[in-house]
């Protein structure tokens, strides 16, 4: 267990932190080589190592001293593939407080890592076979791995290895490794599964289960438990705050088991019976009993009396170190669930319900499923949460909105502490690639026990979880039939194709193997084919040029193979790469729809417009260079510019250029992005003109800025129009970050193009989906590799594609329906006078107002009775556009029909019977005379002759010329 006191020297360290049995070992290590006292952690140490999927790579440093450490002069160096020269050297920036941690992360790591990072870098990070060295000036401070040795793929084995795992240093054995080329030992490290970031930034360095309490204390002498005697009430243990007033005391409680979760959480829940609860709404009546591995045989409904110690584990009040227990009664009524509504009271939250049975009164909305596959959990709230700066101005308003979400959040948990469980139960019967829980879906009538862990309140369901698919998948994006040109923007999340010839894996940012690449590619191709855009702007495609083995060439070849023709082509911007980053932007187009005009142009620092001080607006050392191309719509001949962007991310630091996070909710590098937006608008206006007039221009891409942030405002001030705002669409989003939706991907048109914008939309195939159904193969069983994967568009990336529809030719206009009519008696005749500007082939459908219909441009109909009738004509053109016209006619001249009168005459002729109809019709004539005998015989005529037999009754039904009927029966 790590103590708060810090050692002042080596001897104190050994005495305080190392067990007697370890002293000899530690001193033995000293004798191997002459090292400074820094080896005994009186300087920074590497405390956590994350080698996760994709770009999820980070190093945590820990300051074990009693003084803050200025990072000036400190470096982290990465030695790749056994090299003795570092391939990456990163200067550390900032300060590490005494007893605190400092996290350096890849700038494209997941939000879970970036949230805890003090510094990020765009430099190449390590893989499992690369050594890591921490230096201060030229002095080696610590290391991991063996410089000059390539171990193949990793040091260590299983989870305690440097490939695809998280390693955490043992608090009880913090000895720096300053010999960088000695044999690697991981004896003082603990191993965890890949993408386990749960301890990052904390240095809890332990293999203890995250829900376990602190180290057990000496056992308390057991007492004889007598049911029904006075016991400590749970509400007295919980108190009115988040810390128990009885912390550290040994208590006896007697209450009802509400849920047994010893198989997962290693404990069960107790709650006071309804009659034993207090009247204070601020004190919980429930509590978690931690049994560790000493399982207690209880069932929900048991009344249990036990003795245990009151503890706080990561702000969860619990009973632990159970020293005695007994079951008093069984099959008791469970306490009534507390009715809870989100959001809760500000400043109060869900603490008053900790450990209790709860039931949520409203239907809850799913806000995040990012941890659904990994931990079996989803974040719920009363409504969809949006990034503050998506809907509010940066600063106080945006920050206040995001702060309010802490009272409108609860985690739906599966009650299992293991990561990457074999079965995720949400949605029922279990998660799969074709049965997913999506952000935006709903959960109704949620009932369970409220737990607290990992800084979140969690519902452990005790009843069936009812998931409602309120945000269902769509098979393809919604498109207008009238669009002449469609332009898509799509971040393809590190599409790296190795060496383009089936080798070169793992890649530095994308797939780790050929298999992963094929899975990734199949998903991206499926998405692009369904989008079917005439032009596609790509982000995060490997920046390896435009040769036959390049990533963009491979992608186009795969698209064309899928459609069976050379339909797609790509813009070859230069003979080399675009900029210096590992990823770049790109352009695809359908050659039978649009044609590129002239060479593509690239905006970078080299040709950026300058501000008044002579500084570049567009800094391509931070932003990826912009790619711009003029296209012509082959059908209309209209020319327009498409400019593809990928601006600096919020995660990477720009402090070195004076652009830190200003804590206004816009993140790091806001000025860098804003100046890039200003620069690209100026540059486009200068570079693309026709007779002094700006060409029609569309700016698309991942601008890494939400709708209300400064870069978008800068583009608007330069005359560009944001298309979602222009088309009146609120709550647009293309990305989810920590359960909040927002729009990082944008489309803005200049004034010359805006009149041709028909629509803009997002196809929500990625942001709302669980991460676990992507192409990655790590941490998945053989069954999950199949069950969690489909070669479809869903979770092909982490950004949703965006589609802009342009219209240059006159659009098809709906026909205008009209008609004339003439009425004579009950007969109406109609003639269509409908018109259509560009289609003479109209179909006509008539509705006569009494349920009858006809077709044709000329029609007639006879009504059977007087009344008021609405005649409606619907005309449809060949493109499916339609219009209707209704007119009212009143039929008054019809004489009401008098029904016929049925009349039977029966003559008995001994062996035969004669039946004659003497029926009459006063105002018309009889058209049918139907006889029905009770032996089933039927006949339709005026006279019937029957032999004597089994029949002894008959019914006659007569019908006149207007359909009226009458019946008479007789026995014989």
PDB file of C-alpha atoms in Angstrom, residues 209 212-213 262-267 290-296:
ATOM      1  CA  UNK A 209      -9.959  -5.006  -8.537  1.00  0.00           C
ATOM      2  CA  UNK A 212     -12.275  -3.535  -4.027  1.00  0.00           C
ATOM      3  CA  UNK A 213     -11.940  -1.536  -0.800  1.00  0.00           C
ATOM      4  CA  UNK A 262     -20.780 -11.290  -5.168  1.00  0.00           C
ATOM      5  CA  UNK A 263     -20.113 -12.950  -8.512  1.00  0.00           C
ATOM      6  CA  UNK A 264     -19.270  -9.574 -10.045  1.00  0.00           C
ATOM      7  CA  UNK A 265     -18.765  -6.804  -7.506  1.00  0.00           C
ATOM      8  CA  UNK A 266     -17.674  -9.174  -4.715  1.00  0.00           C
ATOM      9  CA  UNK A 267     -20.419  -7.997  -2.430  1.00  0.00           C
ATOM     10  CA  UNK A 290     -17.906  -5.958   0.457  1.00  0.00           C
ATOM     11  CA  UNK A 291     -17.164  -9.655   0.967  1.00  0.00           C
ATOM     12  CA  UNK A 292     -14.017  -9.867  -1.186  1.00  0.00           C
ATOM     13  CA  UNK A 293     -13.408 -13.565  -1.846  1.00  0.00           C
ATOM     14  CA  UNK A 294     -15.129 -14.802   1.329  1.00  0.00           C
ATOM     15  CA  UNK A 295     -18.541 -15.233  -0.223  1.00  0.00           C
ATOM     16  CA  UNK A 296     -21.583 -15.160   2.076  1.00  0.00           C
TER      17      UNK A 296
END
